Amino acid sequence: MTTFYFLRHGETVWNKEGKLQGWLDSPLTTTGCAQVQATVQDVTQPLAAVYASTSGRAIQTAHYFQQPVHLDERLREIYLGKWQGQSIAALQQNDEYLTYCHDPTRYIAQHTESFHELTTRVYEACTAIAARHPHAYVAVVTHGVALRCLLARITQQPLLTWWHNEIQGGQGYTVEWQQQRIREGIQ
C-alpha cells in the first residue's frame, strides 16, 4: 500500500493579494514558507520520493522536503483561462465565475478546464506514482482545487462535499492509496 502525504503549496504573493493563479505563478510569502516548514516537520516516515506540480510555487514547496523532486504536470492546478492573474474582487460581477465558486456542480467550463478533466489527470498521476512506489511513503505537492477534486474522487463523494472545505497553504492530508482512507494532517 502506498501512503501519500498530499500537500497544498504554501501561501503565495497572489494568494495574499487575492488573485487567481491557475497555471500562472507567484512565489511563496514568508507566511507560506513557515506553513510548509511546519507541515514538513510532521513527516516522520522516510520518503521514497517527492513529487510536485510543475508550477513554481509547488516546486518551491517541495524543496522543503530536502530531497530530489520529480515534476509531473498532471499535478498542476486547474486551468482558469482568462481568469488567471485577475483579482477575485474584480470577478465578483461575472456570473460564470460566481457559478464556478458557489455551485461547481452547475459550472460548465467555457474557457477553462472542467472539474472532470482536472480530476481525471490528477487521479491518473497519483495512480501512476502509487504503481512506481508500492508499499512506500510519497509526498505530493499540488494545489487547492486539484486537491479538493482528488479527495472527492478518492472518497467517492460529490465535489461539493470538499468544495467549501478551505485547504490552507501548506495543509496536508495523509492518504492510504489502496484503502482510499484519508486523514487530515501529515502523520
PDB file of C-alpha atoms in Angstrom:
ATOM      1  CA  MET A   1       0.000   0.000   0.000  1.00  0.00           C
ATOM      2  CA  THR A   2       1.325   3.428  -0.946  1.00  0.00           C
ATOM      3  CA  THR A   3       0.864   6.135   1.661  1.00  0.00           C
ATOM      4  CA  PHE A   4       0.688   9.624   0.214  1.00  0.00           C
ATOM      5  CA  TYR A   5       1.340  12.866   2.013  1.00  0.00           C
ATOM      6  CA  PHE A   6      -0.652  15.287  -0.144  1.00  0.00           C
ATOM      7  CA  LEU A   7       0.282  18.885   0.498  1.00  0.00           C
ATOM      8  CA  ARG A   8      -1.047  22.147  -0.867  1.00  0.00           C
ATOM      9  CA  HIS A   9       1.702  24.643  -1.659  1.00  0.00           C
ATOM     10  CA  GLY A  10       2.274  27.402   0.884  1.00  0.00           C
ATOM     11  CA  GLU A  11       0.637  30.823   0.709  1.00  0.00           C
ATOM     12  CA  THR A  12       1.797  32.829  -2.311  1.00  0.00           C
ATOM     13  CA  VAL A  13       2.014  36.532  -3.075  1.00  0.00           C
ATOM     14  CA  TRP A  14      -1.071  36.244  -5.299  1.00  0.00           C
ATOM     15  CA  ASN A  15      -2.987  34.296  -2.634  1.00  0.00           C
ATOM     16  CA  LYS A  16      -2.301  37.193  -0.279  1.00  0.00           C
ATOM     17  CA  GLU A  17      -3.280  39.761  -2.937  1.00  0.00           C
ATOM     18  CA  GLY A  18      -6.496  37.903  -3.805  1.00  0.00           C
ATOM     19  CA  LYS A  19      -5.536  36.974  -7.377  1.00  0.00           C
ATOM     20  CA  LEU A  20      -6.339  33.739  -9.181  1.00  0.00           C
ATOM     21  CA  GLN A  21      -3.300  31.756 -10.240  1.00  0.00           C
ATOM     22  CA  GLY A  22      -4.372  28.650 -12.131  1.00  0.00           C
ATOM     23  CA  TRP A  23      -1.391  27.870 -14.361  1.00  0.00           C
ATOM     24  CA  LEU A  24       0.233  31.254 -13.709  1.00  0.00           C
ATOM     25  CA  ASP A  25       2.559  31.623 -10.780  1.00  0.00           C
ATOM     26  CA  SER A  26       3.770  33.716  -7.897  1.00  0.00           C
ATOM     27  CA  PRO A  27       6.328  32.879  -5.192  1.00  0.00           C
ATOM     28  CA  LEU A  28       5.654  31.807  -1.628  1.00  0.00           C
ATOM     29  CA  THR A  29       5.341  34.507   1.007  1.00  0.00           C
ATOM     30  CA  THR A  30       7.201  34.381   4.315  1.00  0.00           C
ATOM     31  CA  THR A  31       3.988  33.005   5.828  1.00  0.00           C
ATOM     32  CA  GLY A  32       3.810  30.391   3.069  1.00  0.00           C
ATOM     33  CA  CYS A  33       7.357  29.254   3.805  1.00  0.00           C
ATOM     34  CA  ALA A  34       6.542  28.941   7.522  1.00  0.00           C
ATOM     35  CA  GLN A  35       3.356  26.965   6.756  1.00  0.00           C
ATOM     36  CA  VAL A  36       5.309  24.474   4.671  1.00  0.00           C
ATOM     37  CA  GLN A  37       8.158  24.151   7.193  1.00  0.00           C
ATOM     38  CA  ALA A  38       5.657  23.345   9.952  1.00  0.00           C
ATOM     39  CA  THR A  39       3.928  20.657   7.877  1.00  0.00           C
ATOM     40  CA  VAL A  40       7.136  19.070   6.585  1.00  0.00           C
ATOM     41  CA  GLN A  41       8.384  18.728  10.183  1.00  0.00           C
ATOM     42  CA  ASP A  42       5.387  16.469  10.874  1.00  0.00           C
ATOM     43  CA  VAL A  43       6.601  13.872   8.356  1.00  0.00           C
ATOM     44  CA  THR A  44       8.011  11.030  10.437  1.00  0.00           C
ATOM     45  CA  GLN A  45       8.390   8.305   7.814  1.00  0.00           C
ATOM     46  CA  PRO A  46      11.261   8.215   5.311  1.00  0.00           C
ATOM     47  CA  LEU A  47      10.014   9.235   1.882  1.00  0.00           C
ATOM     48  CA  ALA A  48      10.624   7.072  -1.174  1.00  0.00           C
ATOM     49  CA  ALA A  49      10.004  10.099  -3.391  1.00  0.00           C
ATOM     50  CA  VAL A  50       8.723  13.661  -3.574  1.00  0.00           C
ATOM     51  CA  TYR A  51       6.531  14.728  -6.499  1.00  0.00           C
ATOM     52  CA  ALA A  52       5.288  18.188  -7.389  1.00  0.00           C
ATOM     53  CA  SER A  53       3.281  20.043  -9.947  1.00  0.00           C
ATOM     54  CA  THR A  54       5.391  21.940 -12.476  1.00  0.00           C
ATOM     55  CA  SER A  55       4.223  25.269 -11.027  1.00  0.00           C
ATOM     56  CA  GLY A  56       6.960  27.264  -9.338  1.00  0.00           C
ATOM     57  CA  ARG A  57       5.026  27.570  -6.068  1.00  0.00           C
ATOM     58  CA  ALA A  58       4.674  23.776  -5.844  1.00  0.00           C
ATOM     59  CA  ILE A  59       8.339  23.232  -6.694  1.00  0.00           C
ATOM     60  CA  GLN A  60       9.379  25.811  -4.084  1.00  0.00           C
ATOM     61  CA  THR A  61       7.203  23.993  -1.531  1.00  0.00           C
ATOM     62  CA  ALA A  62       8.530  20.539  -2.478  1.00  0.00           C
ATOM     63  CA  HIS A  63      12.137  21.606  -1.919  1.00  0.00           C
ATOM     64  CA  TYR A  64      11.388  21.855   1.814  1.00  0.00           C
ATOM     65  CA  PHE A  65      11.458  18.040   1.895  1.00  0.00           C
ATOM     66  CA  GLN A  66      15.188  18.327   1.096  1.00  0.00           C
ATOM     67  CA  GLN A  67      15.361  15.548  -1.449  1.00  0.00           C
ATOM     68  CA  PRO A  68      15.076  15.324  -5.248  1.00  0.00           C
ATOM     69  CA  VAL A  69      11.743  16.490  -6.636  1.00  0.00           C
ATOM     70  CA  HIS A  70      10.034  14.664  -9.504  1.00  0.00           C
ATOM     71  CA  LEU A  71       7.883  17.009 -11.581  1.00  0.00           C
ATOM     72  CA  ASP A  72       4.568  15.946 -13.085  1.00  0.00           C
ATOM     73  CA  GLU A  73       2.495  18.487 -14.994  1.00  0.00           C
ATOM     74  CA  ARG A  74      -0.645  16.413 -14.365  1.00  0.00           C
ATOM     75  CA  LEU A  75      -0.454  17.644 -10.743  1.00  0.00           C
ATOM     76  CA  ARG A  76      -0.944  21.276 -11.831  1.00  0.00           C
ATOM     77  CA  GLU A  77      -3.832  23.430 -10.682  1.00  0.00           C
ATOM     78  CA  ILE A  78      -6.999  23.793 -12.726  1.00  0.00           C
ATOM     79  CA  TYR A  79      -6.524  25.848 -15.884  1.00  0.00           C
ATOM     80  CA  LEU A  80      -8.548  29.042 -15.433  1.00  0.00           C
ATOM     81  CA  GLY A  81      -8.060  30.661 -18.841  1.00  0.00           C
ATOM     82  CA  LYS A  82      -8.730  34.391 -18.925  1.00  0.00           C
ATOM     83  CA  TRP A  83      -9.406  34.479 -15.161  1.00  0.00           C
ATOM     84  CA  GLN A  84      -5.765  33.699 -14.377  1.00  0.00           C
ATOM     85  CA  GLY A  85      -3.945  36.678 -12.893  1.00  0.00           C
ATOM     86  CA  GLN A  86      -7.178  38.582 -12.266  1.00  0.00           C
ATOM     87  CA  SER A  87      -8.267  39.771  -8.875  1.00  0.00           C
ATOM     88  CA  ILE A  88     -11.037  37.782  -7.239  1.00  0.00           C
ATOM     89  CA  ALA A  89     -12.750  41.063  -6.311  1.00  0.00           C
ATOM     90  CA  ALA A  90     -12.914  42.097  -9.981  1.00  0.00           C
ATOM     91  CA  LEU A  91     -14.531  38.780 -10.926  1.00  0.00           C
ATOM     92  CA  GLN A  92     -17.385  39.123  -8.411  1.00  0.00           C
ATOM     93  CA  GLN A  93     -19.594  40.637 -11.149  1.00  0.00           C
ATOM     94  CA  ASN A  94     -19.005  37.688 -13.501  1.00  0.00           C
ATOM     95  CA  ASP A  95     -21.914  35.206 -13.360  1.00  0.00           C
ATOM     96  CA  GLU A  96     -19.827  32.364 -14.801  1.00  0.00           C
ATOM     97  CA  TYR A  97     -17.172  32.888 -12.130  1.00  0.00           C
ATOM     98  CA  LEU A  98     -19.804  33.043  -9.372  1.00  0.00           C
ATOM     99  CA  THR A  99     -21.253  29.715 -10.537  1.00  0.00           C
ATOM    100  CA  TYR A 100     -17.726  28.257 -10.533  1.00  0.00           C
ATOM    101  CA  CYS A 101     -17.240  29.442  -6.927  1.00  0.00           C
ATOM    102  CA  HIS A 102     -20.600  28.729  -5.373  1.00  0.00           C
ATOM    103  CA  ASP A 103     -22.113  25.857  -7.345  1.00  0.00           C
ATOM    104  CA  PRO A 104     -19.396  23.883  -9.127  1.00  0.00           C
ATOM    105  CA  THR A 105     -21.876  21.108  -9.984  1.00  0.00           C
ATOM    106  CA  ARG A 106     -23.651  23.571 -12.306  1.00  0.00           C
ATOM    107  CA  TYR A 107     -20.461  25.069 -13.712  1.00  0.00           C
ATOM    108  CA  ILE A 108     -19.883  24.356 -17.404  1.00  0.00           C
ATOM    109  CA  ALA A 109     -16.329  25.127 -18.483  1.00  0.00           C
ATOM    110  CA  GLN A 110     -16.274  27.595 -21.374  1.00  0.00           C
ATOM    111  CA  HIS A 111     -12.691  28.857 -21.413  1.00  0.00           C
ATOM    112  CA  THR A 112     -11.305  26.857 -18.512  1.00  0.00           C
ATOM    113  CA  GLU A 113     -10.556  23.253 -17.740  1.00  0.00           C
ATOM    114  CA  SER A 114     -13.521  21.252 -16.441  1.00  0.00           C
ATOM    115  CA  PHE A 115     -13.528  19.710 -12.975  1.00  0.00           C
ATOM    116  CA  HIS A 116     -13.824  16.291 -14.615  1.00  0.00           C
ATOM    117  CA  GLU A 117     -10.696  16.896 -16.726  1.00  0.00           C
ATOM    118  CA  LEU A 118      -8.768  18.127 -13.689  1.00  0.00           C
ATOM    119  CA  THR A 119      -9.878  15.220 -11.501  1.00  0.00           C
ATOM    120  CA  THR A 120      -9.013  12.663 -14.173  1.00  0.00           C
ATOM    121  CA  ARG A 121      -5.474  13.938 -14.789  1.00  0.00           C
ATOM    122  CA  VAL A 122      -4.589  14.322 -11.089  1.00  0.00           C
ATOM    123  CA  TYR A 123      -6.017  10.905 -10.197  1.00  0.00           C
ATOM    124  CA  GLU A 124      -4.149   9.278 -13.110  1.00  0.00           C
ATOM    125  CA  ALA A 125      -0.901  10.911 -11.969  1.00  0.00           C
ATOM    126  CA  CYS A 126      -1.345   9.588  -8.432  1.00  0.00           C
ATOM    127  CA  THR A 127      -2.258   6.107  -9.659  1.00  0.00           C
ATOM    128  CA  ALA A 128       0.952   6.047 -11.717  1.00  0.00           C
ATOM    129  CA  ILE A 129       3.007   7.292  -8.763  1.00  0.00           C
ATOM    130  CA  ALA A 130       1.499   4.618  -6.495  1.00  0.00           C
ATOM    131  CA  ALA A 131       2.401   1.948  -9.068  1.00  0.00           C
ATOM    132  CA  ARG A 132       6.023   3.191  -9.105  1.00  0.00           C
ATOM    133  CA  HIS A 133       6.240   3.243  -5.294  1.00  0.00           C
ATOM    134  CA  PRO A 134       4.214   0.349  -3.846  1.00  0.00           C
ATOM    135  CA  HIS A 135       4.475  -0.060  -0.066  1.00  0.00           C
ATOM    136  CA  ALA A 136       6.208   3.312   0.299  1.00  0.00           C
ATOM    137  CA  TYR A 137       5.633   6.817   1.644  1.00  0.00           C
ATOM    138  CA  VAL A 138       5.467   9.512  -1.038  1.00  0.00           C
ATOM    139  CA  ALA A 139       4.967  13.277  -0.748  1.00  0.00           C
ATOM    140  CA  VAL A 140       2.947  15.028  -3.455  1.00  0.00           C
ATOM    141  CA  VAL A 141       2.756  18.819  -3.628  1.00  0.00           C
ATOM    142  CA  THR A 142      -0.211  20.127  -5.574  1.00  0.00           C
ATOM    143  CA  HIS A 143      -2.867  22.862  -5.398  1.00  0.00           C
ATOM    144  CA  GLY A 144      -6.128  23.723  -3.656  1.00  0.00           C
ATOM    145  CA  VAL A 145      -8.689  22.950  -6.368  1.00  0.00           C
ATOM    146  CA  ALA A 146      -6.691  19.961  -7.624  1.00  0.00           C
ATOM    147  CA  LEU A 147      -6.528  18.571  -4.090  1.00  0.00           C
ATOM    148  CA  ARG A 148     -10.268  19.076  -3.458  1.00  0.00           C
ATOM    149  CA  CYS A 149     -11.132  17.270  -6.702  1.00  0.00           C
ATOM    150  CA  LEU A 150      -8.713  14.451  -5.884  1.00  0.00           C
ATOM    151  CA  LEU A 151     -10.066  13.982  -2.350  1.00  0.00           C
ATOM    152  CA  ALA A 152     -13.638  13.906  -3.679  1.00  0.00           C
ATOM    153  CA  ARG A 153     -12.640  11.241  -6.219  1.00  0.00           C
ATOM    154  CA  ILE A 154     -10.776   9.134  -3.655  1.00  0.00           C
ATOM    155  CA  THR A 155     -13.676   9.194  -1.195  1.00  0.00           C
ATOM    156  CA  GLN A 156     -16.246   8.830  -3.988  1.00  0.00           C
ATOM    157  CA  GLN A 157     -18.088  11.826  -2.597  1.00  0.00           C
ATOM    158  CA  PRO A 158     -19.596  14.679  -4.588  1.00  0.00           C
ATOM    159  CA  LEU A 159     -17.216  17.572  -5.230  1.00  0.00           C
ATOM    160  CA  LEU A 160     -19.464  19.811  -3.112  1.00  0.00           C
ATOM    161  CA  THR A 161     -18.512  17.723  -0.072  1.00  0.00           C
ATOM    162  CA  TRP A 162     -14.947  19.046  -0.384  1.00  0.00           C
ATOM    163  CA  TRP A 163     -15.518  22.274  -2.327  1.00  0.00           C
ATOM    164  CA  HIS A 164     -16.212  24.614   0.579  1.00  0.00           C
ATOM    165  CA  ASN A 165     -13.583  22.941   2.767  1.00  0.00           C
ATOM    166  CA  GLU A 166     -10.838  25.570   2.790  1.00  0.00           C
ATOM    167  CA  ILE A 167      -7.460  23.922   2.286  1.00  0.00           C
ATOM    168  CA  GLN A 168      -4.922  26.320   3.763  1.00  0.00           C
ATOM    169  CA  GLY A 169      -1.482  26.943   2.344  1.00  0.00           C
ATOM    170  CA  GLY A 170       0.845  24.159   3.436  1.00  0.00           C
ATOM    171  CA  GLN A 171      -2.032  21.995   4.696  1.00  0.00           C
ATOM    172  CA  GLY A 172      -1.591  18.272   4.226  1.00  0.00           C
ATOM    173  CA  TYR A 173      -3.583  15.055   4.078  1.00  0.00           C
ATOM    174  CA  THR A 174      -2.356  11.518   4.617  1.00  0.00           C
ATOM    175  CA  VAL A 175      -3.928   9.060   2.178  1.00  0.00           C
ATOM    176  CA  GLU A 176      -3.536   5.300   2.228  1.00  0.00           C
ATOM    177  CA  TRP A 177      -3.990   4.782  -1.501  1.00  0.00           C
ATOM    178  CA  GLN A 178      -5.222   1.208  -1.808  1.00  0.00           C
ATOM    179  CA  GLN A 179      -7.635   1.551   1.108  1.00  0.00           C
ATOM    180  CA  GLN A 180      -8.682   5.034  -0.054  1.00  0.00           C
ATOM    181  CA  ARG A 181      -8.531   6.231   3.572  1.00  0.00           C
ATOM    182  CA  ILE A 182      -7.859   9.879   4.282  1.00  0.00           C
ATOM    183  CA  ARG A 183      -6.589  11.515   7.461  1.00  0.00           C
ATOM    184  CA  GLU A 184      -6.324  15.274   7.720  1.00  0.00           C
ATOM    185  CA  GLY A 185      -2.812  16.363   8.519  1.00  0.00           C
ATOM    186  CA  ILE A 186       0.546  14.753   7.986  1.00  0.00           C
ATOM    187  CA  GLN A 187       1.053  11.779  10.312  1.00  0.00           C
TER     188      GLN A 187
END
